CSV table of N, CA, C and O in Angstrom, one decimal:
chain,number,residue,atom,x,y,z
A,1,UNK,N,0.9,-1.2,0.0
A,1,UNK,CA,0.0,0.0,0.0
A,1,UNK,C,0.9,1.2,0.0
A,1,UNK,O,1.5,1.6,1.0
A,2,UNK,N,1.0,2.0,-1.1
A,2,UNK,CA,1.9,3.1,-1.2
A,2,UNK,C,1.6,4.2,-0.2
A,2,UNK,O,2.5,4.8,0.3
A,3,UNK,N,0.3,4.4,0.1
A,3,UNK,CA,0.0,5.5,1.1
A,3,UNK,C,0.5,5.1,2.5
A,3,UNK,O,1.1,5.9,3.2
A,4,UNK,N,0.4,3.8,2.8
A,4,UNK,CA,1.0,3.4,4.1
A,4,UNK,C,2.5,3.5,4.2
A,4,UNK,O,3.1,3.9,5.2
A,5,UNK,N,3.1,3.1,3.1
A,5,UNK,CA,4.6,3.2,3.0
A,5,UNK,C,5.1,4.7,3.2
A,5,UNK,O,6.0,5.0,3.9
A,6,UNK,N,4.4,5.6,2.5
A,6,UNK,CA,4.7,7.0,2.6
A,6,UNK,C,4.5,7.5,4.0
A,6,UNK,O,5.3,8.2,4.6
A,7,UNK,N,3.4,7.1,4.7
A,7,UNK,CA,3.2,7.5,6.1
A,7,UNK,C,4.3,7.0,7.0
A,7,UNK,O,4.8,7.7,7.8
A,8,UNK,N,4.8,5.7,6.7
A,8,UNK,CA,5.9,5.2,7.5
A,8,UNK,C,7.1,6.1,7.4
A,8,UNK,O,7.8,6.4,8.4
A,9,UNK,N,7.4,6.4,6.2
A,9,UNK,CA,8.6,7.3,5.9
A,9,UNK,C,8.5,8.6,6.6
A,9,UNK,O,9.4,9.1,7.2
A,10,UNK,N,7.3,9.2,6.5
A,10,UNK,CA,7.1,10.6,7.1
A,10,UNK,C,7.0,10.6,8.6
A,10,UNK,O,7.1,11.6,9.2
A,11,UNK,N,6.7,9.4,9.2
A,11,UNK,CA,6.7,9.4,10.7
A,11,UNK,C,8.1,9.5,11.3
A,11,UNK,O,8.2,9.8,12.5
A,12,UNK,N,9.1,9.3,10.5
A,12,UNK,CA,10.5,9.4,11.0
A,12,UNK,C,10.9,8.4,12.0
A,12,UNK,O,11.7,8.7,12.9
A,13,UNK,N,10.4,7.2,11.8
A,13,UNK,CA,10.8,6.1,12.8
A,13,UNK,C,12.1,5.5,12.4
A,13,UNK,O,12.7,4.8,13.3
A,14,UNK,N,12.6,5.6,11.2
A,14,UNK,CA,13.9,5.0,10.8
A,14,UNK,C,14.9,6.1,10.5
A,14,UNK,O,14.5,7.2,10.1
A,15,UNK,N,16.1,5.8,10.5
A,15,UNK,CA,17.2,6.7,10.4
A,15,UNK,C,17.2,7.6,9.1
A,15,UNK,O,17.0,8.8,9.2
A,16,UNK,N,17.5,7.0,8.0
A,16,UNK,CA,17.8,7.8,6.8
A,16,UNK,C,16.5,8.5,6.4
A,16,UNK,O,16.6,9.7,6.0
A,17,UNK,N,15.4,7.8,6.3
A,17,UNK,CA,14.2,8.5,5.9
A,17,UNK,C,13.7,9.6,6.8
A,17,UNK,O,13.2,10.6,6.4
A,18,UNK,N,14.0,9.5,8.1
A,18,UNK,CA,13.7,10.5,9.1
A,18,UNK,C,14.5,11.8,8.8
A,18,UNK,O,13.9,12.9,8.9
A,19,UNK,N,15.7,11.7,8.4
A,19,UNK,CA,16.6,12.9,8.1
A,19,UNK,C,16.1,13.7,6.9
A,19,UNK,O,16.4,14.8,6.8
A,20,UNK,N,15.5,13.0,6.0
A,20,UNK,CA,15.2,13.7,4.7
A,20,UNK,C,13.7,13.9,4.5
A,20,UNK,O,13.3,14.2,3.4
A,21,UNK,N,12.9,13.9,5.5
A,21,UNK,CA,11.5,14.1,5.4
A,21,UNK,C,11.2,15.6,5.3
A,21,UNK,O,12.0,16.4,5.7
A,22,UNK,N,10.0,16.0,4.8
A,22,UNK,CA,8.9,15.1,4.4
A,22,UNK,C,9.1,14.5,3.0
A,22,UNK,O,9.7,15.1,2.2
A,23,UNK,N,8.6,13.4,2.9
A,23,UNK,CA,8.6,12.7,1.6
A,23,UNK,C,7.3,12.9,0.9
A,23,UNK,O,6.2,13.1,1.5
A,24,UNK,N,7.4,12.8,-0.5
A,24,UNK,CA,6.1,12.8,-1.3
A,24,UNK,C,6.2,11.7,-2.3
A,24,UNK,O,7.3,11.4,-2.8
A,25,UNK,N,5.1,11.2,-2.7
A,25,UNK,CA,5.1,10.1,-3.7
A,25,UNK,C,5.2,10.7,-5.1
A,25,UNK,O,4.4,11.6,-5.4
A,26,UNK,N,6.1,10.2,-5.9
A,26,UNK,CA,6.3,10.7,-7.2
A,26,UNK,C,6.1,9.6,-8.2
A,26,UNK,O,6.1,9.9,-9.4
A,27,UNK,N,6.1,8.4,-7.8
A,27,UNK,CA,6.0,7.2,-8.7
A,27,UNK,C,5.4,6.0,-8.0
A,27,UNK,O,5.7,5.8,-6.8
A,28,UNK,N,4.5,5.3,-8.6
A,28,UNK,CA,3.8,4.2,-8.0
A,28,UNK,C,3.8,3.0,-9.1
A,28,UNK,O,3.5,3.3,-10.2
A,29,UNK,N,4.2,1.9,-8.6
A,29,UNK,CA,4.1,0.7,-9.4
A,29,UNK,C,3.3,-0.4,-8.6
A,29,UNK,O,3.5,-0.4,-7.4
A,30,UNK,N,2.5,-1.1,-9.2
A,30,UNK,CA,1.7,-2.1,-8.5
A,30,UNK,C,2.3,-3.5,-8.7
A,30,UNK,O,2.7,-3.9,-9.8
A,31,UNK,N,2.3,-4.3,-7.6
A,31,UNK,CA,2.8,-5.7,-7.6
A,31,UNK,C,1.8,-6.6,-7.0
A,31,UNK,O,1.1,-6.1,-6.1
A,32,UNK,N,1.8,-7.8,-7.3
A,32,UNK,CA,0.9,-8.8,-6.8
A,32,UNK,C,1.2,-9.2,-5.4
A,32,UNK,O,0.3,-9.5,-4.6
A,33,UNK,N,2.4,-9.1,-4.9
A,33,UNK,CA,2.8,-9.5,-3.6
A,33,UNK,C,3.8,-8.5,-3.0
A,33,UNK,O,4.5,-7.8,-3.6
A,34,UNK,N,3.8,-8.5,-1.6
A,34,UNK,CA,4.7,-7.6,-0.9
A,34,UNK,C,6.1,-7.9,-1.2
A,34,UNK,O,6.9,-6.9,-1.3
A,35,UNK,N,6.5,-9.1,-1.2
A,35,UNK,CA,8.0,-9.5,-1.4
A,35,UNK,C,8.5,-8.8,-2.7
A,35,UNK,O,9.6,-8.2,-2.8
A,36,UNK,N,7.8,-9.0,-3.8
A,36,UNK,CA,8.2,-8.4,-5.1
A,36,UNK,C,8.2,-6.9,-5.1
A,36,UNK,O,9.1,-6.3,-5.6
A,37,UNK,N,7.2,-6.3,-4.4
A,37,UNK,CA,7.2,-4.9,-4.3
A,37,UNK,C,8.4,-4.3,-3.5
A,37,UNK,O,9.0,-3.3,-3.9
A,38,UNK,N,8.7,-5.0,-2.4
A,38,UNK,CA,9.9,-4.6,-1.6
A,38,UNK,C,11.2,-4.7,-2.4
A,38,UNK,O,12.1,-3.9,-2.3
A,39,UNK,N,11.3,-5.8,-3.2
A,39,UNK,CA,12.5,-6.0,-4.0
A,39,UNK,C,12.6,-4.8,-5.0
A,39,UNK,O,13.7,-4.3,-5.1
A,40,UNK,N,11.5,-4.4,-5.6
A,40,UNK,CA,11.6,-3.3,-6.5
A,40,UNK,C,11.9,-2.0,-5.8
A,40,UNK,O,12.7,-1.2,-6.3
A,41,UNK,N,11.3,-1.8,-4.6
A,41,UNK,CA,11.6,-0.6,-3.9
A,41,UNK,C,13.1,-0.5,-3.5
A,41,UNK,O,13.7,0.5,-3.7
A,42,UNK,N,13.6,-1.6,-3.1
A,42,UNK,CA,15.1,-1.6,-2.8
A,42,UNK,C,15.9,-1.3,-4.0
A,42,UNK,O,16.9,-0.6,-3.9
A,43,UNK,N,15.5,-1.9,-5.1
A,43,UNK,CA,16.3,-1.7,-6.4
A,43,UNK,C,16.3,-0.2,-6.7
A,43,UNK,O,17.3,0.4,-7.0
A,44,UNK,N,15.1,0.4,-6.6
A,44,UNK,CA,15.0,1.9,-7.0
A,44,UNK,C,15.8,2.7,-6.0
A,44,UNK,O,16.5,3.7,-6.4
A,45,UNK,N,15.7,2.4,-4.7
A,45,UNK,CA,16.4,3.2,-3.7
A,45,UNK,C,17.9,3.0,-3.7
A,45,UNK,O,18.6,3.9,-3.2
A,46,UNK,N,18.4,1.9,-4.3
A,46,UNK,CA,19.8,1.7,-4.3
A,46,UNK,C,20.6,2.4,-5.4
A,46,UNK,O,21.8,2.3,-5.4
A,47,UNK,N,19.9,3.1,-6.2
A,47,UNK,CA,20.6,3.8,-7.4
A,47,UNK,C,21.4,4.9,-6.9
A,47,UNK,O,20.9,5.8,-6.2
A,48,UNK,N,22.6,5.0,-7.3
A,48,UNK,CA,23.5,6.0,-6.9
A,48,UNK,C,23.3,7.3,-7.7
A,48,UNK,O,23.0,7.3,-8.9
A,49,UNK,N,23.3,8.4,-7.0
A,49,UNK,CA,23.1,9.8,-7.5
A,49,UNK,C,21.7,10.0,-8.2
A,49,UNK,O,21.5,11.0,-8.8
A,50,UNK,N,20.8,9.0,-8.1
A,50,UNK,CA,19.5,9.2,-8.6
A,50,UNK,C,19.3,8.9,-10.1
A,50,UNK,O,18.2,8.7,-10.5
A,51,UNK,N,20.4,8.9,-10.9
A,51,UNK,CA,20.2,8.7,-12.3
A,51,UNK,C,19.7,7.4,-12.7
A,51,UNK,O,18.8,7.3,-13.6
A,52,UNK,N,20.1,6.3,-12.0
A,52,UNK,CA,19.5,5.0,-12.2
A,52,UNK,C,18.0,5.0,-11.9
A,52,UNK,O,17.3,4.3,-12.6
A,53,UNK,N,17.6,5.7,-10.8
A,53,UNK,CA,16.2,5.8,-10.5
A,53,UNK,C,15.4,6.4,-11.6
A,53,UNK,O,14.4,5.8,-12.0
A,54,UNK,N,15.9,7.5,-12.2
A,54,UNK,CA,15.2,8.1,-13.3
A,54,UNK,C,15.1,7.2,-14.5
A,54,UNK,O,14.1,7.2,-15.2
A,55,UNK,N,16.2,6.5,-14.8
A,55,UNK,CA,16.2,5.6,-15.9
A,55,UNK,C,15.2,4.5,-15.7
A,55,UNK,O,14.5,4.1,-16.6
A,56,UNK,N,15.2,3.9,-14.5
A,56,UNK,CA,14.3,2.7,-14.3
A,56,UNK,C,12.8,3.1,-14.2
A,56,UNK,O,12.0,2.3,-14.6
A,57,UNK,N,12.5,4.3,-13.8
A,57,UNK,CA,11.1,4.8,-13.7
A,57,UNK,C,10.6,5.6,-14.9
A,57,UNK,O,9.4,5.7,-15.1
A,58,UNK,N,11.5,6.1,-15.7
A,58,UNK,CA,11.1,7.0,-16.8
A,58,UNK,C,10.8,8.4,-16.3
A,58,UNK,O,10.3,9.2,-17.2
A,59,UNK,N,11.0,8.7,-15.1
A,59,UNK,CA,10.7,10.1,-14.6
A,59,UNK,C,11.7,11.1,-15.2
A,59,UNK,O,12.9,10.7,-15.4
A,60,UNK,N,11.3,12.3,-15.3
A,60,UNK,CA,12.2,13.4,-15.8
A,60,UNK,C,13.0,14.0,-14.6
A,60,UNK,O,12.3,14.6,-13.8
A,61,UNK,N,14.3,13.8,-14.6
A,61,UNK,CA,15.1,14.3,-13.5
A,61,UNK,C,15.0,15.8,-13.3
A,61,UNK,O,15.1,16.3,-12.2
A,62,UNK,N,14.7,16.6,-14.3
A,62,UNK,CA,14.6,18.0,-14.2
A,62,UNK,C,13.4,18.5,-13.4
A,62,UNK,O,13.4,19.6,-12.9
A,63,UNK,N,12.5,17.6,-13.2
A,63,UNK,CA,11.3,17.9,-12.3
A,63,UNK,C,11.7,17.9,-10.8
A,63,UNK,O,10.9,18.4,-10.0
A,64,UNK,N,12.8,17.4,-10.5
A,64,UNK,CA,13.2,17.2,-9.1
A,64,UNK,C,14.6,17.8,-8.9
A,64,UNK,O,15.6,17.1,-8.8
A,65,UNK,N,14.7,19.2,-8.7
A,65,UNK,CA,16.0,19.8,-8.4
A,65,UNK,C,16.6,19.3,-7.2
A,65,UNK,O,15.9,19.1,-6.1
A,66,UNK,N,17.9,19.0,-7.2
A,66,UNK,CA,18.6,18.5,-6.0
A,66,UNK,C,18.8,19.6,-5.0
A,66,UNK,O,19.0,20.8,-5.4
A,67,UNK,N,18.7,19.3,-3.8
A,67,UNK,CA,18.9,20.3,-2.7
A,67,UNK,C,20.3,20.0,-2.1
A,67,UNK,O,20.9,18.9,-2.4
A,68,UNK,N,20.8,20.9,-1.4
A,68,UNK,CA,22.1,20.6,-0.7
A,68,UNK,C,22.0,19.5,0.3
A,68,UNK,O,21.0,18.9,0.4
A,69,UNK,N,23.0,19.3,1.1
A,69,UNK,CA,23.0,18.3,2.1
A,69,UNK,C,21.8,18.4,3.0
A,69,UNK,O,21.2,19.4,3.2
A,70,UNK,N,21.5,17.3,3.6
A,70,UNK,CA,20.4,17.2,4.5
A,70,UNK,C,20.6,18.1,5.7
A,70,UNK,O,21.7,18.4,6.1
A,71,UNK,N,19.5,18.6,6.3
A,71,UNK,CA,19.6,19.4,7.5
A,71,UNK,C,20.5,18.7,8.6
A,71,UNK,O,20.3,17.5,8.8
A,72,UNK,N,21.4,19.5,9.1
A,72,UNK,CA,22.2,18.9,10.2
A,72,UNK,C,23.4,18.1,9.7
A,72,UNK,O,24.2,17.6,10.5
A,73,UNK,N,23.6,18.1,8.4
A,73,UNK,CA,24.8,17.3,7.8
A,73,UNK,C,26.0,18.2,7.8
A,73,UNK,O,26.0,19.3,7.7
């Protein structure tokens, strides 16, 4: 459930996602089971510098300007 996942990230219960919140959903893919969905999520999140993410999803990187380091970094 993408809405539930987004809520988890924005609650700030985990380290990395807590530092970079608030999160917003920019891409959704549907999968038949949780395991496959989590594998894909990990694949997308593991892309270095974001370029792999944009290639895998087809999103236009220019829509998402990079910000400087996270607050407190």
